[in-house]
XYZ file of C-alpha atoms in Angstrom:
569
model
C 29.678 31.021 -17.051
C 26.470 32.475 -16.083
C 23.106 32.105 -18.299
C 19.688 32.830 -17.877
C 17.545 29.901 -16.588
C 13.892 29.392 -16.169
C 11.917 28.402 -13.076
C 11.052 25.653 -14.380
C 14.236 24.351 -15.561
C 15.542 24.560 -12.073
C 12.759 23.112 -10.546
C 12.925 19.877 -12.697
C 17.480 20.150 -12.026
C 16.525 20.002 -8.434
C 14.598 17.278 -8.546
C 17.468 15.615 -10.386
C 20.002 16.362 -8.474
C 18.175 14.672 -5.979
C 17.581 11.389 -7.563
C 14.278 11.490 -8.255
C 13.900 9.482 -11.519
C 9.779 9.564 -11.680
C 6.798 12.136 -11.594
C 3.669 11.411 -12.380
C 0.232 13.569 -13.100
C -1.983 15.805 -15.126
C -0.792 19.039 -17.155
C -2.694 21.842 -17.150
C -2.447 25.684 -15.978
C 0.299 26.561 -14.932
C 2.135 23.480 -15.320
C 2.502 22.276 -18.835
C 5.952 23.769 -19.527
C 7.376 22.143 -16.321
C 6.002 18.698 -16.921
C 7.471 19.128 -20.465
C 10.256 20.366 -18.765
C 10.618 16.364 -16.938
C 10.817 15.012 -20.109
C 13.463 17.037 -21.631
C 16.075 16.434 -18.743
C 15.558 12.673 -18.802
C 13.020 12.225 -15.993
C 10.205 9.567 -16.500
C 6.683 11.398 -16.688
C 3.830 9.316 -16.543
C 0.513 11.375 -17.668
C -2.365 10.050 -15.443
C -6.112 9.980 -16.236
C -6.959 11.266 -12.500
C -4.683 13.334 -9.992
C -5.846 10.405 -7.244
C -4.623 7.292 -9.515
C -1.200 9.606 -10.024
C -0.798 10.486 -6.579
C -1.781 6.160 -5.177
C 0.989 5.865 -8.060
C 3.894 8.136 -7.180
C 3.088 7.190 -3.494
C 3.768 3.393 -4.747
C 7.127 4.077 -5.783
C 8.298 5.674 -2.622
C 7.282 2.557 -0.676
C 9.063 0.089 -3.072
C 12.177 2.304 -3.423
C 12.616 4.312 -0.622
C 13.171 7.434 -2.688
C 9.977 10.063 -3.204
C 8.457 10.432 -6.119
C 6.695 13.677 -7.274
C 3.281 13.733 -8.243
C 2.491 17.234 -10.688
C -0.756 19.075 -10.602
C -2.576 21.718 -11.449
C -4.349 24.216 -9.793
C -7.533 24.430 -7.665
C -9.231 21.648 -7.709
C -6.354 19.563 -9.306
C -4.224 19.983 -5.878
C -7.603 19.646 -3.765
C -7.927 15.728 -5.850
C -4.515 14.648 -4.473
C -5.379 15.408 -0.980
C -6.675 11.683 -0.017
C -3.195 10.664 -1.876
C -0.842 12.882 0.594
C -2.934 11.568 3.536
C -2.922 8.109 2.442
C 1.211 8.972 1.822
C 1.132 10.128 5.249
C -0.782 7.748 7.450
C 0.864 4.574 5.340
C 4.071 6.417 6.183
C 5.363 6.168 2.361
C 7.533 8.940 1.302
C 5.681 11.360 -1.714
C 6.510 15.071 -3.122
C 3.781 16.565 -4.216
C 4.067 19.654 -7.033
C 1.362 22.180 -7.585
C 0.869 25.159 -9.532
C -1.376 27.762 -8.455
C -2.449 31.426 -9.743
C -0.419 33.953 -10.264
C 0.336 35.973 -6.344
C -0.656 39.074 -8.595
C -4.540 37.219 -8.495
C -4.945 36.281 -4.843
C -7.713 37.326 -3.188
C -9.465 39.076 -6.036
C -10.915 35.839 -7.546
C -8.047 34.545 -9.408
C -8.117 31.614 -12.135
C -9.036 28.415 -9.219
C -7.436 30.716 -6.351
C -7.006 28.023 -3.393
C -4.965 28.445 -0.297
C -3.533 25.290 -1.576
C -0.499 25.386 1.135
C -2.472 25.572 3.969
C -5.067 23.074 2.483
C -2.214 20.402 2.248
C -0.236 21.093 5.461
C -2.741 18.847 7.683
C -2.355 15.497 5.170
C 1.917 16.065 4.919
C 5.388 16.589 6.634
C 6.060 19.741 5.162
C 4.469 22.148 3.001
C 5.703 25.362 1.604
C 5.978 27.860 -1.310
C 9.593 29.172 -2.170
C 9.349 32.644 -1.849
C 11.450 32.634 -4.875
C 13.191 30.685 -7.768
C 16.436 30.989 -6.055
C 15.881 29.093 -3.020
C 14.183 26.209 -5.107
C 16.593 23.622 -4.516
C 16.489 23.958 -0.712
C 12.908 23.600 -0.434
C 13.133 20.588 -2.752
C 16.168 18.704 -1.272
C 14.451 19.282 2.400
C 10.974 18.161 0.499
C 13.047 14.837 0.131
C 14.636 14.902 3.576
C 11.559 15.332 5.467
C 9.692 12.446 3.002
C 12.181 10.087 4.038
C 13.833 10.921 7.397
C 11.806 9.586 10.797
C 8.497 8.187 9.986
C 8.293 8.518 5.886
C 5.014 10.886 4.683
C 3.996 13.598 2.073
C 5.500 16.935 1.129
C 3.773 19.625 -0.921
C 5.679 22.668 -2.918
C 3.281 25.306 -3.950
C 4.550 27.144 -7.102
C 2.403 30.194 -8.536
C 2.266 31.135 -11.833
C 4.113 34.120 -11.509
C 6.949 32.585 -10.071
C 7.025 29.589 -12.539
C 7.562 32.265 -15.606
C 10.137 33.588 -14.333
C 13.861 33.608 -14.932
C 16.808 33.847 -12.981
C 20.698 34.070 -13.591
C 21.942 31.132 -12.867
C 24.741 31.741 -10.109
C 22.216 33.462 -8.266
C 20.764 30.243 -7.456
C 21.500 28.969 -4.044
C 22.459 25.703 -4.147
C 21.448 22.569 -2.077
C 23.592 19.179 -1.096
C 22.604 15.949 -2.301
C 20.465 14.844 0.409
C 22.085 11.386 2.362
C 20.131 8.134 2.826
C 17.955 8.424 6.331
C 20.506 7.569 9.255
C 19.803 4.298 11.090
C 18.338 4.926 14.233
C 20.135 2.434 17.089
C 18.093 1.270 20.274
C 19.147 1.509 23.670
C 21.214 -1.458 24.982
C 19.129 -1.283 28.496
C 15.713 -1.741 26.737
C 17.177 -4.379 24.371
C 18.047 -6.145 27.559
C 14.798 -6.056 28.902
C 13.280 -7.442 25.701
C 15.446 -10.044 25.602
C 14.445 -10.789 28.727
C 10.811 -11.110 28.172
C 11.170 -13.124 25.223
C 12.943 -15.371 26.933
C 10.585 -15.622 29.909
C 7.312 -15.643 28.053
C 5.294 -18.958 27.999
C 3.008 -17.693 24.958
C 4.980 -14.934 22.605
C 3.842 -13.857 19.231
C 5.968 -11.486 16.902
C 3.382 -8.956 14.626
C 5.575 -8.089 11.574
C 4.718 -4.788 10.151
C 4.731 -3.034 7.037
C 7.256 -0.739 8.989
C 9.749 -4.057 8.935
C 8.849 -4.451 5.044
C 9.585 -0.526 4.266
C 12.785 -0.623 6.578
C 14.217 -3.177 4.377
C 14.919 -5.450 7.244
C 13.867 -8.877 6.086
C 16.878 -10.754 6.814
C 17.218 -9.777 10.404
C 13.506 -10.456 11.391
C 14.120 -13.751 9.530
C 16.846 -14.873 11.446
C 15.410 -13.463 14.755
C 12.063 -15.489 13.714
C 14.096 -19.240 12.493
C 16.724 -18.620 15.535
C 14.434 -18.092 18.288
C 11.570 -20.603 17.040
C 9.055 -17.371 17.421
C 5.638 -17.624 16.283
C 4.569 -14.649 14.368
C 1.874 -12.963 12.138
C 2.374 -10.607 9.383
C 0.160 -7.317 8.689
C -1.066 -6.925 5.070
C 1.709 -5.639 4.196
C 4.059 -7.017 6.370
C 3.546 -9.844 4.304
C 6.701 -11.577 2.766
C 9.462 -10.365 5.223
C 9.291 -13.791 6.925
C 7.446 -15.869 4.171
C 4.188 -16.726 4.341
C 5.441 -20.755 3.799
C 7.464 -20.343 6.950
C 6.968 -22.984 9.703
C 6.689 -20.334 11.953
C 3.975 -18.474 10.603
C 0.468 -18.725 12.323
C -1.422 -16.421 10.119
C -4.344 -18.900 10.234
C -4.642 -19.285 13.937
C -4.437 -14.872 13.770
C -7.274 -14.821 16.634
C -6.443 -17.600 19.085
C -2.726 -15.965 18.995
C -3.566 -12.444 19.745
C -5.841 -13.378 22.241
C -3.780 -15.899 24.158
C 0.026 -14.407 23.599
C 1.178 -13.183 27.021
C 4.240 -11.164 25.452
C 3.457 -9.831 21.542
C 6.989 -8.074 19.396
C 5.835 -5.153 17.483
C 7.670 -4.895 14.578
C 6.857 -2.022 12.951
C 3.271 -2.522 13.690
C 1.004 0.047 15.261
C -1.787 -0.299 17.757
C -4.081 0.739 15.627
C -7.616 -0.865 14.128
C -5.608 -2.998 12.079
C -4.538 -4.691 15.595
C -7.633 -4.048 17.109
C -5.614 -1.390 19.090
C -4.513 -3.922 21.111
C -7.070 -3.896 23.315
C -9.411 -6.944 24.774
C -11.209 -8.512 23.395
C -9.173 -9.322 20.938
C -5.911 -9.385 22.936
C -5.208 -10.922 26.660
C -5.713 -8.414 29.625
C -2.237 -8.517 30.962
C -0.343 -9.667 27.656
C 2.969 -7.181 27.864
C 4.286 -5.410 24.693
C 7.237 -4.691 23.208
C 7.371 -2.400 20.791
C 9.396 -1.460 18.237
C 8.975 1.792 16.210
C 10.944 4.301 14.167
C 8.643 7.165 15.391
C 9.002 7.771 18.880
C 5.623 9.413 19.376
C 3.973 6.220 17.818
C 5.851 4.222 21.408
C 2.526 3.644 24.005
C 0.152 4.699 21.550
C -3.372 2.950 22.858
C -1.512 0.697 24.961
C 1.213 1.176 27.149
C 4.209 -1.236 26.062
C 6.174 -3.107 28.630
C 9.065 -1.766 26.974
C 8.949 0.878 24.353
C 11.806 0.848 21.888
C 12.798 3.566 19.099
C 15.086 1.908 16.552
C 15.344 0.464 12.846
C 13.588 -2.655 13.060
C 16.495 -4.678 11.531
C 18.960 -2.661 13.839
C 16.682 -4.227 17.089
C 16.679 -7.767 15.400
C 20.423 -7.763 15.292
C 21.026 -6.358 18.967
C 18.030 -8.855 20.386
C 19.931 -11.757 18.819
C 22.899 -10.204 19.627
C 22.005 -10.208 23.300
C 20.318 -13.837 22.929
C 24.273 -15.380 21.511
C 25.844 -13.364 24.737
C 23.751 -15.093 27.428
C 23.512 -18.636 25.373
C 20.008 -18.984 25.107
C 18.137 -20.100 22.337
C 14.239 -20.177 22.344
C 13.622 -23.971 21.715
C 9.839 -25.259 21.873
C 6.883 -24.047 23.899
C 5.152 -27.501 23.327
C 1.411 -26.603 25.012
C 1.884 -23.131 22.810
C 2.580 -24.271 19.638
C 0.161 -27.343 20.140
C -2.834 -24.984 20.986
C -1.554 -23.058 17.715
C -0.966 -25.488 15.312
C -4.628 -27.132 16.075
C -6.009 -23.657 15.073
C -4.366 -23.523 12.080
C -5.439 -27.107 10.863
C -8.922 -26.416 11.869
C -9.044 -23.131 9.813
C -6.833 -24.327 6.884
C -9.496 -26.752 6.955
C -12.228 -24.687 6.567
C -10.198 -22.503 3.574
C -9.082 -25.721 1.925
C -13.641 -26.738 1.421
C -14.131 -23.731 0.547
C -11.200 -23.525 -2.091
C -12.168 -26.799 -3.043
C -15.917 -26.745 -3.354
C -16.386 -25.620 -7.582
C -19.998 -25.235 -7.188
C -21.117 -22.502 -9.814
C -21.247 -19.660 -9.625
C -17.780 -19.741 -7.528
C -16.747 -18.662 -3.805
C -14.396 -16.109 -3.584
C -12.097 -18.947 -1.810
C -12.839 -21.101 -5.438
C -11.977 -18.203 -7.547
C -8.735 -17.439 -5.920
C -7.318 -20.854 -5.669
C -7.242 -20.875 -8.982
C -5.877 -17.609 -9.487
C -2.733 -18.866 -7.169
C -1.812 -21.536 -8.858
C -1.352 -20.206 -12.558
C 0.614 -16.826 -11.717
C 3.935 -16.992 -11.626
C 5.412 -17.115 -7.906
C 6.493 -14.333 -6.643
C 4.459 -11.816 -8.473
C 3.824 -8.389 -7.195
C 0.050 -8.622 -5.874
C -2.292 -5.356 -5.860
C -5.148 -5.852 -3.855
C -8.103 -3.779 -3.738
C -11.591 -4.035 -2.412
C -13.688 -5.576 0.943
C -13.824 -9.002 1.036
C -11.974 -9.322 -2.374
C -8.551 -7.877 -0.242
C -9.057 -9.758 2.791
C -9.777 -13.091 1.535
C -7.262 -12.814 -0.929
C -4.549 -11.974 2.147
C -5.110 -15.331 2.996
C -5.476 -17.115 -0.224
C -2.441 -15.380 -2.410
C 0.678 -15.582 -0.441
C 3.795 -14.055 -0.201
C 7.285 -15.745 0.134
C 8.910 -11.779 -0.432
C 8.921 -8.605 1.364
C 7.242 -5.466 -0.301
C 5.323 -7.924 -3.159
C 2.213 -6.659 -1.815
C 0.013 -3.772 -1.672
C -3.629 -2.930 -1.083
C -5.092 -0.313 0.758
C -3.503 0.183 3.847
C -3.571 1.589 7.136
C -5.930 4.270 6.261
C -8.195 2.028 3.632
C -8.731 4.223 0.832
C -10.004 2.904 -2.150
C -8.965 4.027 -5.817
C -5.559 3.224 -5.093
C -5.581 -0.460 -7.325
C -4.368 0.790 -10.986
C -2.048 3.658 -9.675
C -0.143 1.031 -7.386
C 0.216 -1.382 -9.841
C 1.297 1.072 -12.489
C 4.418 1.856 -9.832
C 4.594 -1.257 -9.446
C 5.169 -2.487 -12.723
C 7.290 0.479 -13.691
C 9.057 -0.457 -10.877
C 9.500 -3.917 -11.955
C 10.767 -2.910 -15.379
C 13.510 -1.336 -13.990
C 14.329 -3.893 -11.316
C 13.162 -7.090 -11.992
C 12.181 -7.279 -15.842
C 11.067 -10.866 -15.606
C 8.435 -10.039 -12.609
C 5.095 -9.858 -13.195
C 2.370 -7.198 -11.662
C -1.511 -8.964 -10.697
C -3.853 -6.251 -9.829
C -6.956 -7.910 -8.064
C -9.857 -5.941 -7.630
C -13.310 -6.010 -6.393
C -15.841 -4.941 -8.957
C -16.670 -1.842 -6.742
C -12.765 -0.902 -6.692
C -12.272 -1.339 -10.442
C -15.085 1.464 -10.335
C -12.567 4.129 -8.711
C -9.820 4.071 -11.158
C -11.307 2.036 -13.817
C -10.388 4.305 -16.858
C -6.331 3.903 -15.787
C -6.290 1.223 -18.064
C -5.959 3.573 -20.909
C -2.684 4.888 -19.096
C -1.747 0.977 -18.640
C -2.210 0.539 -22.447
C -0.294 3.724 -23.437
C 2.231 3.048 -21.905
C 2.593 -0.450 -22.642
C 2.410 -2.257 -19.225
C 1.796 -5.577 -19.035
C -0.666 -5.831 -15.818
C -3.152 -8.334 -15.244
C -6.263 -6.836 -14.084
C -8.535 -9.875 -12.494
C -11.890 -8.001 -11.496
C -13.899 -10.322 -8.804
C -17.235 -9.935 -10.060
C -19.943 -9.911 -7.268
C -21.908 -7.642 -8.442
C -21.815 -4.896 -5.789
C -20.128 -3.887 -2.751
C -19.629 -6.829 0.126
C -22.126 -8.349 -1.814
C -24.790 -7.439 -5.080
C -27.829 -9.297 -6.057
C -28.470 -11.615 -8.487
C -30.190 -10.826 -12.047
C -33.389 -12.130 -11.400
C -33.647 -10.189 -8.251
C -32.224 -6.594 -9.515
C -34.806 -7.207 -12.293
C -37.443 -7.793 -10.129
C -36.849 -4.596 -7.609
C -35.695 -2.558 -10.818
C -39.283 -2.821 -12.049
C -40.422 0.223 -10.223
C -39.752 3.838 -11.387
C -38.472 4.719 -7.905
C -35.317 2.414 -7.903
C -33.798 4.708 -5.784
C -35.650 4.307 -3.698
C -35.436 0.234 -4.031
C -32.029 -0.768 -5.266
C -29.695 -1.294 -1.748
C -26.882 1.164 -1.725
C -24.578 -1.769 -1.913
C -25.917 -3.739 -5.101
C -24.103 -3.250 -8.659
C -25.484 -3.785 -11.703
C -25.109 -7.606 -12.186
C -23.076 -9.158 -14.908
C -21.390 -6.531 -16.420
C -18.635 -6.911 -18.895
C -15.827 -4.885 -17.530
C -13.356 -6.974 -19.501
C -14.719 -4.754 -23.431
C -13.265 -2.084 -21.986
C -10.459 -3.615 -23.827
C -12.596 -3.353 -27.069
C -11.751 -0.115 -27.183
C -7.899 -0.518 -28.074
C -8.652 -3.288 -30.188
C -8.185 -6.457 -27.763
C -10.187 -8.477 -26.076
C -10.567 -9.707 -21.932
C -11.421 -12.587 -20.431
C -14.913 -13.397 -19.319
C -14.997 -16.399 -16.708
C -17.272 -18.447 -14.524
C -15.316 -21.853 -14.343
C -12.294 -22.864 -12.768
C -11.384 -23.819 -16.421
C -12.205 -20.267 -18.419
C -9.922 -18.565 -15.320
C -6.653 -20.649 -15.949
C -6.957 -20.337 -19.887
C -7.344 -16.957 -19.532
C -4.684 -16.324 -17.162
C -2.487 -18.390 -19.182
C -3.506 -16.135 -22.246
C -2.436 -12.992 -20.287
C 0.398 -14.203 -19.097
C 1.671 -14.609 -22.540
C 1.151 -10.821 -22.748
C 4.288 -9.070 -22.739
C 3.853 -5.218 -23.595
C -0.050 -5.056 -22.872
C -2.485 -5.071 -20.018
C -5.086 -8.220 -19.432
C -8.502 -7.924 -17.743
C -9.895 -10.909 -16.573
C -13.340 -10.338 -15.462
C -14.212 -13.394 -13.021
C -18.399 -13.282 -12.364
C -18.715 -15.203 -8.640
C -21.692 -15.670 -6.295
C -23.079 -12.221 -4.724
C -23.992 -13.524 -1.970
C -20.568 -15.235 -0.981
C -19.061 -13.829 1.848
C -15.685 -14.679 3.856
C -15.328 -17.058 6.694
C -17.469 -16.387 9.777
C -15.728 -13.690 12.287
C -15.916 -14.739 16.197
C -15.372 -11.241 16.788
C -16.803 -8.319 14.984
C -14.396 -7.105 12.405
C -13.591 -3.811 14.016
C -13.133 -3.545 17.889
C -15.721 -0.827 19.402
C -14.819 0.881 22.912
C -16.473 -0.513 25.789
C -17.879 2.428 27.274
């Protein structure tokens, strides 16, 4: 029997219908009914403090389910503050639906309530982006919303919805109605360039395998892992490619990451890209004549920078199968490239060296290399790791491991900042659904805490259990100690004085907990940060900040190349 049904109302059944169990953002014009609407049919709406944390957030979940989430917002300016979240959605290649209202059709282009051409505004930074031309068409434009997140190379979609259109009413078998949209096919390589690799694996007297976060998104962990262990293959993870081979493995040569890409004569791209992540593969950084093989869902991402030796478009557990596959047929097996593994394994003793004094040496105030081996060994194993900041994130790549895929994010291939809180508010959602017993540690550098820093009122009301550690260096990079901020502060024109980079020193981020009635952790000792991690751990339906204060002027281990490769022109 027919009925009467509101825009809204089959908005938030489309969304069901298509399995997507969480929204996140800010109510406001035109929007309130519909978020109340996500409630009301069982949906889990989390109400953000800023459309960016939301967006980071919903973005969060798509990577560690594979499903979209949908982040809700306003008008104007409220669509305009998730735009860094669809292209960070987009470039990280994370599926994300993003829902905005916007004034009434009726009001365009006479100065309507924050009038913005918000569909052409998103359509650089997503997939798709579209506004139904009306409520009965809704659930085609959602369920291909979800398609287009998740089929080929994951990204953002944005739905416009004006405020005409979301007070209106329709019968309801006028609505046209969409399938339930399947899971992404698996995309097979071609048996002739799977030959060729094979080959070249075999034949190469110095090959590396890069694991990508593609590998850790495509769910392919026990493929690569066999393909890694069977063949004897060094290999090196991305950020967060991290924990699809573990970090413990034998195989792993993390710490030797420059002599290996600069000495491998045939390098496996495993959902990796060329990009400045990789130092675009380019010399320096990488041997003139090493060959590539590369292995990518998108087929326009095949020869990007480089041209590969052979270019292959598959799932990357689908080309760890057929390689290994084609390895069994002709009876090889990698065994040991003694010289190669000898000039590795000396790198990585003479770097783990250099971590292990600087780990060890307790001098106060701490290294970041002090602070962090600390941290390590009082979480629980396996935690999920947010990582956020300059030399806070890269440092702590090295000095906080991963044994499991997916267990860690930080800010990615496009390295946007103010992403810390929202991912590890999807991530411990995430956790609470999946792994209850997991826990969520959100390291950030005092600068990062900055971008998102009133998110912990969302973390409190809504009961989450993340421990916030803030490395405290007093700036960005690095601050300046009190006695020096006092001494340039002394002039009126400290703007004109203070460096752009420098914090104010010392401050207590942890009393931000004062204002729900708790209380953080201060710490400066090795001692104060495992009593107050083991106090936080004890935590079970509240969040932790642990404010660690460390030297300004520490810095990470000397580069032998500059961080980012420049074009020799």
């Amino acid at each position: 029997m027919s009925e009467e049904i509101s825009a809204n109302q089959v908005i938030v059944d489309a969304l069901k219908h298509q399995g997507i169990e969480y929204v996140f953002g800010i109510v406001g014009f035109p929007v309130i009914e519909l978020g109340m609407a996500v409630q009301q049919a069982g949906l889990h709406f989390v109400a953000m403090r800023n459309e960016q944390a939301a967006c980071y957030a919903a973005q969060a979940i798509g990577y560690l389910t594979r499903k979209p989430a949908v982040v809700l917002v306003v008008s104007g300016p409220g669509l305009l503050n998730v735009v860094s979240g669809m292209a960070n959605a987009t470039v990280n290649c994370w599926p994300l639906i993003v829902i905005g209202g916007s004034c009434s059709q009726f009001h365009e282009g006479i100065g309507g309530f924050q009038e913005c051409n918000q569909v052409e505004n998103s359509r650089q930074y997503c997939k798709y982006s579209a506004r139904p031309a009306s409520v009965h068409v809704i659930h085609q434009h959602i369920e291909k919303a979800v398609r287009l997140s998740t089929y080929g190379r994951p990204g953002a979609c944005y739905l416009d919805f004006p405020d005409d259109i979301l007070k209106q009413t329709v019968n309801s078998d006028k609505i046209l109605p969409a399938t339930l949209c399947p899971p992404p096919p698996l995309l097979f390589p071609d048996p002739h360039s799977i030959q060729k690799a094979a080959v070249a694996i075999k034949n190469a007297s110095k090959p590396l395998v890069i694991v990508g976060k593609g590998a850790a998104y495509g769910v392919s962990e026990l493929a690569v892992r066999e393909l890694i262990n069977s063949c004897e293959l060094p290999f090196l993870a991305t950020p967060m490619g991290k924990g699809v081979v573990p970090d413990s493995s034998p195989y792993c040569v993390a710490s030797a990451r420059t002599e290996a890409l600069k000495n491998a004569d045939v390098i496996v791209l495993l959902g990796a890209r060329l990009n400045w992540i990789l130092h675009f593969g380019r010399p320096p950084r990488f041997h003139p004549g090493v060959v590539f093989i590369q292995v990518d869902l998108c087929a326009e991402e095949l020869h990007n920078s480089v041209t590969a030796g052979v270019a292959i478009q598959s799932d990357i557990g689908v080309f760890a199968n057929e390689v290994l596959k084609e390895f069994k047929k002709t009876g090889w097996r990698y065994g040991s490239r003694t010289q190669w593994w000898t000039t590795l394994r000396n790198s990585c003793e003479k770097n783990t060296h250099f971590v292990k004094s600087m780990a060890d040496n307790t001098v106060l105030p701490l290294n970041y290399f002090a602070a962090f081996n600390i941290i390590q060994k009082n979480i629980p194993q396996n935690s999920i790791i947010v990582s956020e900041g300059a030399n806070t994130m890269d440092i702590g790549r090295t000095m906080l491991p991963n044994e499991l895929p997916r267990h860690r994010l930080d800010a990615g291939t496009f390295g946007t900042m103010g992403v810390g809180l929202g991912f590890a508010i999807a991530a411990q959602l995430y956790c609470q659904k999946y792994h209850p017993s997991k826990r969520v540690v959100c390291v950030e550098g005092d600068s990062a805490f900055g971008f998102s820093g009133m998110e912990i009122e969302t973390i409190f009301r809504y009961k989450l259990p993340i421990i916030i550690i803030i490395i405290n260096n007093n700036g960005i990079y690095g601050g300046l100690d009190s006695e020096t901020w006092d001494a340039i502060n002394s002039t009126e024109e400290n703007t004109r004085t203070n460096p752009p980079t420098a914090l104010t020193p010392l401050v207590h981020y942890e009393n931000m907990l004062n204002m729900f009635n708790k209380t953080g952790y201060s710490c400066e000792t090795p001692e104060q940060i495992q009593k107050a991690l083991q106090k936080a751990l004890q935590n079970k339906n509240e969040p932790s900040i642990i404010n660690i204060f460390i030297s300004p002027y520490a810095d990470r281990k000397p580069q032998n190349f500059h961080w980012l490769t420049e074009a020799k022109l």
